[in-house]
PDB file of C-alpha atoms in Angstrom:
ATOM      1  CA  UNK O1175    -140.105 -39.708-264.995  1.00  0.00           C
ATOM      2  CA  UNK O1176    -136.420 -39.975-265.741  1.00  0.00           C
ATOM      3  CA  UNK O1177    -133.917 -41.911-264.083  1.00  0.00           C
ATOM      4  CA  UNK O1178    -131.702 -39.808-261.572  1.00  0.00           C
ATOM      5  CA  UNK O1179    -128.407 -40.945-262.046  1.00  0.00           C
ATOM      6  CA  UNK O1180    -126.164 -40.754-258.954  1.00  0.00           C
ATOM      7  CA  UNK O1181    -122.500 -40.944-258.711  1.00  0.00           C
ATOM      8  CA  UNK O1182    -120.703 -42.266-255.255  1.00  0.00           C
ATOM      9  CA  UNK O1183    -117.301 -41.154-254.270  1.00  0.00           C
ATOM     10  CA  UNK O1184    -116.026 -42.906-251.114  1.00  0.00           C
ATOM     11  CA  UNK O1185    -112.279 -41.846-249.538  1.00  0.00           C
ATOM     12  CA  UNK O1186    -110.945 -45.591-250.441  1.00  0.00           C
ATOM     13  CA  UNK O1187    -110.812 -47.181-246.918  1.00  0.00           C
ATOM     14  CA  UNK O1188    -113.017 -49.750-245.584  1.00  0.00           C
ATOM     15  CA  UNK O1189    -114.315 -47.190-242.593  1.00  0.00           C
ATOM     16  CA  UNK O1190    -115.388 -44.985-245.378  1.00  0.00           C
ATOM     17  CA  UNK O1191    -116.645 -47.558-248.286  1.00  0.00           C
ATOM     18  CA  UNK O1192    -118.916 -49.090-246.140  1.00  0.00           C
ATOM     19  CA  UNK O1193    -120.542 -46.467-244.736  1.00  0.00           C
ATOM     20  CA  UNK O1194    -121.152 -44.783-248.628  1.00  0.00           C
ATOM     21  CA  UNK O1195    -121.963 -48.254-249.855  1.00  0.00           C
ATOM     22  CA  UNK O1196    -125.019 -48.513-247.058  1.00  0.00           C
ATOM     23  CA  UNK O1197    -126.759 -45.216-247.788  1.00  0.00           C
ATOM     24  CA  UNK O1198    -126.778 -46.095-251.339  1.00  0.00           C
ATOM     25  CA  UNK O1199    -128.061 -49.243-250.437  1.00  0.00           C
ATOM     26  CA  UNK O1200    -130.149 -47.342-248.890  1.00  0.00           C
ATOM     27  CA  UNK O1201    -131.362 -44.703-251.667  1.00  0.00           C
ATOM     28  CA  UNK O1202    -131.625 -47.168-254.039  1.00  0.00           C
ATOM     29  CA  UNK O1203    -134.117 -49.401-252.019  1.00  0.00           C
ATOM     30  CA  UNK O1204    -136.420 -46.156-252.244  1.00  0.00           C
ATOM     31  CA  UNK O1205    -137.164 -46.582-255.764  1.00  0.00           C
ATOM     32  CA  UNK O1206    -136.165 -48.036-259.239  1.00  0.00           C
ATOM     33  CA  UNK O1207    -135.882 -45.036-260.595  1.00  0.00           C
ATOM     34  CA  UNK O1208    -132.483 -44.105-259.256  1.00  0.00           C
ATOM     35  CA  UNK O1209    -129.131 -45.385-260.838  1.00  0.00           C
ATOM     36  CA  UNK O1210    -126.192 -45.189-258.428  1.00  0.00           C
ATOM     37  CA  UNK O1211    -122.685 -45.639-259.720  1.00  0.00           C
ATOM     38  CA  UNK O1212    -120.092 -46.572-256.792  1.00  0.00           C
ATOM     39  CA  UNK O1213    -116.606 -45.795-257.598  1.00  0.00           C
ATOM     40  CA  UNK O1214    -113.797 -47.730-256.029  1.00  0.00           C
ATOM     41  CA  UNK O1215    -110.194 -48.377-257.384  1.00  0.00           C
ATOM     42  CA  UNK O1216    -109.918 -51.723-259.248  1.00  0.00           C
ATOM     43  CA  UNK O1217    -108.129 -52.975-256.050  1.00  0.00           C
ATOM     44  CA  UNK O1218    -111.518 -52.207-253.639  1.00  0.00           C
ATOM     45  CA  UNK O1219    -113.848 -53.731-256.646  1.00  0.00           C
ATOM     46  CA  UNK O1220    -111.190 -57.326-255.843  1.00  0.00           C
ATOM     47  CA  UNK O1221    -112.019 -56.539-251.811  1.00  0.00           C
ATOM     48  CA  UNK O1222    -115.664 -55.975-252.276  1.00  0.00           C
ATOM     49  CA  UNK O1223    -116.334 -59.295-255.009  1.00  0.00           C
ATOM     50  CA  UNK O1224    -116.589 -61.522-252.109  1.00  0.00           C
ATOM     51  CA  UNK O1225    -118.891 -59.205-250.015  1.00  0.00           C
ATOM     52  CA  UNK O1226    -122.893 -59.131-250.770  1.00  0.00           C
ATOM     53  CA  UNK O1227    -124.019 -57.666-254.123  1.00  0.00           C
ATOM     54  CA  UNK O1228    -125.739 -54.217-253.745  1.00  0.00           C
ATOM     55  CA  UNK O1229    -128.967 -53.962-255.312  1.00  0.00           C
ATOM     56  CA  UNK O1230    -129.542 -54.217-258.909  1.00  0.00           C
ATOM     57  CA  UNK O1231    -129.459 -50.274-259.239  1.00  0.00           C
ATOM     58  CA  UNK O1232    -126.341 -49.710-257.580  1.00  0.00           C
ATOM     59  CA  UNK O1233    -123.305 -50.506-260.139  1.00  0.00           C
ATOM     60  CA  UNK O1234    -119.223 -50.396-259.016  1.00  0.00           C
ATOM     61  CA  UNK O1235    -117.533 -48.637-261.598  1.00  0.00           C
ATOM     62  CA  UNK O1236    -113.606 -48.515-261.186  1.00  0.00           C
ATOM     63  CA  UNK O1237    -110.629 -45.717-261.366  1.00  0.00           C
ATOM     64  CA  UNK O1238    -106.859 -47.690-261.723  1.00  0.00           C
ATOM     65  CA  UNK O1239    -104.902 -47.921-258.874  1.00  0.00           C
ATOM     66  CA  UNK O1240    -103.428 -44.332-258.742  1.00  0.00           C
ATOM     67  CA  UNK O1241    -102.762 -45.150-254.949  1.00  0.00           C
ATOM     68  CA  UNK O1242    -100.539 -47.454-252.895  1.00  0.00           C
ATOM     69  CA  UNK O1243    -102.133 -50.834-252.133  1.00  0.00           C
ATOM     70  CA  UNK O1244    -104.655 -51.147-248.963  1.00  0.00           C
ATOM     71  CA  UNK O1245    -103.088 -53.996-247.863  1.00  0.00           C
ATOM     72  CA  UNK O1246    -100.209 -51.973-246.744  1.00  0.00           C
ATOM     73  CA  UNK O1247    -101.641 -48.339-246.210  1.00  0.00           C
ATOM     74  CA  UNK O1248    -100.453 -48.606-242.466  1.00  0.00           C
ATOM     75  CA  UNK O1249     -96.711 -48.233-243.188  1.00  0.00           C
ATOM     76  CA  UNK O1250     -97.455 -45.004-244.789  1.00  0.00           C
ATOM     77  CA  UNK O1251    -100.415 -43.975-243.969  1.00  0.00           C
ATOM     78  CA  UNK O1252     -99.407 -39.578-244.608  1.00  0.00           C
ATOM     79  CA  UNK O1253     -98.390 -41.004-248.012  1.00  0.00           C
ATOM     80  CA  UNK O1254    -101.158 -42.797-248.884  1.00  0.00           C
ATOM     81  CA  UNK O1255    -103.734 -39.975-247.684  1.00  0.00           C
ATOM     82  CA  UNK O1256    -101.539 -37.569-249.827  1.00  0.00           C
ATOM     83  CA  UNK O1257    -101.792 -39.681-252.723  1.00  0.00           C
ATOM     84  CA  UNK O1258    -106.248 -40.162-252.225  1.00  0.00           C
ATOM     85  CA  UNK O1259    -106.351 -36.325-252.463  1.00  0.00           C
ATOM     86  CA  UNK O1260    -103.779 -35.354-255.379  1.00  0.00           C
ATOM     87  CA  UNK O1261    -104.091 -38.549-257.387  1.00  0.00           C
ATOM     88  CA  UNK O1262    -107.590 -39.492-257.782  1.00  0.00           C
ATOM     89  CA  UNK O1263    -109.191 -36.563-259.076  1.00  0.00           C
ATOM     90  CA  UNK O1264    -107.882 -37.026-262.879  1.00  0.00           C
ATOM     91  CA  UNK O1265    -109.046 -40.666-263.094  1.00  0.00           C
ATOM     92  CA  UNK O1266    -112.375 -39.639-261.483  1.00  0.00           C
ATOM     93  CA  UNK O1267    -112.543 -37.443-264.337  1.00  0.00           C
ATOM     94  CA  UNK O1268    -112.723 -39.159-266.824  1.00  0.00           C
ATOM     95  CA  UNK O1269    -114.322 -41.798-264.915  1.00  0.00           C
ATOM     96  CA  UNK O1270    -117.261 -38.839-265.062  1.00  0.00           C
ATOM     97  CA  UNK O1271    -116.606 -38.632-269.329  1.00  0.00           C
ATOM     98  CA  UNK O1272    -117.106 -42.224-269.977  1.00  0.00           C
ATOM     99  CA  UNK O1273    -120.350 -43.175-267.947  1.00  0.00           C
ATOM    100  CA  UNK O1274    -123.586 -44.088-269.968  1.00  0.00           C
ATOM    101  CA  UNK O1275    -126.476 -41.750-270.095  1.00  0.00           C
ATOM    102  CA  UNK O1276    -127.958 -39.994-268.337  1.00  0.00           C
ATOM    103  CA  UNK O1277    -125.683 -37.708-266.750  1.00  0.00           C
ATOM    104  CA  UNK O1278    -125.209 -37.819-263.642  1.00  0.00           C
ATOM    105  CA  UNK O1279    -128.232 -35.211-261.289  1.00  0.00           C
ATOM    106  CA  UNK O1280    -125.565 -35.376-258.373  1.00  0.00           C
ATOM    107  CA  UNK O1281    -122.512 -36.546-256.829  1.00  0.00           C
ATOM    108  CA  UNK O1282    -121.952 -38.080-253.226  1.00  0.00           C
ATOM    109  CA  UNK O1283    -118.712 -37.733-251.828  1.00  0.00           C
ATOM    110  CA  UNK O1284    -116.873 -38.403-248.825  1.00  0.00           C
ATOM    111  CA  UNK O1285    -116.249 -35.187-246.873  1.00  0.00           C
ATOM    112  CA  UNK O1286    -112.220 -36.811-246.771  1.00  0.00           C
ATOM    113  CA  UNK O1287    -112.288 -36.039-250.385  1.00  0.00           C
ATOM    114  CA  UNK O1288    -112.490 -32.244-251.082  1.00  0.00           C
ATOM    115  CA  UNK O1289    -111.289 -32.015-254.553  1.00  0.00           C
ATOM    116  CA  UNK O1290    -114.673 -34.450-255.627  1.00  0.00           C
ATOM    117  CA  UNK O1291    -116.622 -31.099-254.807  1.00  0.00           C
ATOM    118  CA  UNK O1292    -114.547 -29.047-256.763  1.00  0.00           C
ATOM    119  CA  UNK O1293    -114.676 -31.546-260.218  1.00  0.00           C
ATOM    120  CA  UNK O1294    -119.075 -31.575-260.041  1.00  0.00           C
ATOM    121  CA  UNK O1295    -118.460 -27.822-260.038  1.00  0.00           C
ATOM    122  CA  UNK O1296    -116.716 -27.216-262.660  1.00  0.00           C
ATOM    123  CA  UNK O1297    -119.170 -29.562-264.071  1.00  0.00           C
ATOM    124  CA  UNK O1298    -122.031 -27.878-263.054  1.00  0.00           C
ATOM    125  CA  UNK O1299    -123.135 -30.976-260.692  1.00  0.00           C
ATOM    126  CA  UNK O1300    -124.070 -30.748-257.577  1.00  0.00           C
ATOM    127  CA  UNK O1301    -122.763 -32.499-254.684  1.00  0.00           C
ATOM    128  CA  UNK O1302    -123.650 -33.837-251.269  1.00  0.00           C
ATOM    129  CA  UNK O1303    -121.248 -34.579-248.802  1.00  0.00           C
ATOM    130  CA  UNK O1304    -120.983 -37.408-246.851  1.00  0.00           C
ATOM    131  CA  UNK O1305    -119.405 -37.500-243.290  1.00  0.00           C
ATOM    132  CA  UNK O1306    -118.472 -41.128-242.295  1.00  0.00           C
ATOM    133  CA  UNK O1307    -117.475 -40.980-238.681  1.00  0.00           C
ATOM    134  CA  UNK O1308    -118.710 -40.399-235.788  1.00  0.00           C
ATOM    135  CA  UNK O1309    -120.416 -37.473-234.813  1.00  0.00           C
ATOM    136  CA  UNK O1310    -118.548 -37.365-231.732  1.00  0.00           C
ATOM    137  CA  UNK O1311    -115.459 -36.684-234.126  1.00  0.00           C
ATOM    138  CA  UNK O1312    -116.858 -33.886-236.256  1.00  0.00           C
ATOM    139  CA  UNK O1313    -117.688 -32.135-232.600  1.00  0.00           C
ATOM    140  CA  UNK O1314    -113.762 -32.671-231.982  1.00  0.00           C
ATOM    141  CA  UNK O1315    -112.706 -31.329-234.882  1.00  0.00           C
ATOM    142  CA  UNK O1316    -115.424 -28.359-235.315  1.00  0.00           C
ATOM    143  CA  UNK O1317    -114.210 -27.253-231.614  1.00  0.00           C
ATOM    144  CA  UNK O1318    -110.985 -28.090-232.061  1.00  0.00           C
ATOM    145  CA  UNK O1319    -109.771 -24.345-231.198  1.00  0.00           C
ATOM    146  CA  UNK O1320    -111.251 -25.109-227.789  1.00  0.00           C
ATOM    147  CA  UNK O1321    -108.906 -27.748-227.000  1.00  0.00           C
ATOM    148  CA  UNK O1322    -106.130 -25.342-227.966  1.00  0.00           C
ATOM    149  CA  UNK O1323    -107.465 -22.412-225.879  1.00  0.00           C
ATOM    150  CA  UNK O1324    -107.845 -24.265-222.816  1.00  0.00           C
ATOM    151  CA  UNK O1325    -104.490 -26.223-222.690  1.00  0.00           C
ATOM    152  CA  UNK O1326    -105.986 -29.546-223.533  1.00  0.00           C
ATOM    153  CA  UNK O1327    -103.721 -29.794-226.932  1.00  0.00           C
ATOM    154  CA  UNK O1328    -100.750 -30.399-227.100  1.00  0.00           C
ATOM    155  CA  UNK O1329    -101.241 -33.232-224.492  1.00  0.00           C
ATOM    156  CA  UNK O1330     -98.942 -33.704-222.161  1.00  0.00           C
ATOM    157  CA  UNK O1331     -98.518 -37.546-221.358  1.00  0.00           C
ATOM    158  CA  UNK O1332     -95.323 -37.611-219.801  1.00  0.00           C
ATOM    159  CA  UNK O1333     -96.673 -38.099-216.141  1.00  0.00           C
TER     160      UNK O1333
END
């Protein structure tokens, strides 16, 4: 049988990497025959060095630092969402063109990252989506119009 290769996109936060990181950990404990490679920016692969190694089927393989540093995120956080979803993609890419046989069978991506989706394809890959967060969030977001409809949103926290 041949050896399903994998790819992993996470959104790059630590809320979404280790979440990705654990069901890989997870698929590749099922069996040998599964390569998964994790993508992170060269600055996550420095974060994650110090953290336990994944198994010996799961590799990190690394886009440049397209985005503004994790360390400091916080001070612009609408910036450096902006940047995840409009400068990532082309790095990814060929990210995607330089990986060693075999091709990849499928890509994993964080539901945060949209355009991943749209690169397997054009690639004729499929891809899984990954939701991160609670489930209690998705339920907010999914009803969302509810809030609106019944006055809940805006809030009003003046009194």
């Amino acid at each position: 049988m041949e050896e399903c290769h994998v790819v992993a996109m996470p959104y790059p936060g630590r809320g979404h990497i280790n979440p990705m990181m654990s069901l890989c950990q997870l698929l590749a404990s099922k069996t040998d025959r599964i390569r998964i490679t994790f993508v992170v920016t060269e600055e996550w692969l420095g974060f994650l060095g110090s953290e336990s190694k994944p198994p010996a089927n799961v590799c990190f393989a690394t886009v440049p630092n397209v985005l503004p540093s994790e360390i400091g995120r916080a001070a612009d956080f609408p910036g450096f969402y902006e940047a995840a979803q409009t400068k990532l993609e082309e790095p990814f890419e060929r990210l995607l063109d330089r990986l060693e046989p075999p091709e990849p069978r499928v890509i994993i991506y964080d539901t945060e990252m949209p355009w991943v989706a749209e690169v397997g394809n054009r690639r004729d890959i499929p891809v899984a989506s990954l939701w991160t967060m609670p489930a209690s969030v998705f339920t907010v977001f999914h009803h969302f119009d509810l809030l609106v409809q019944n006055g809940h949103f805006p809030a009003d926290v003046s009194g």
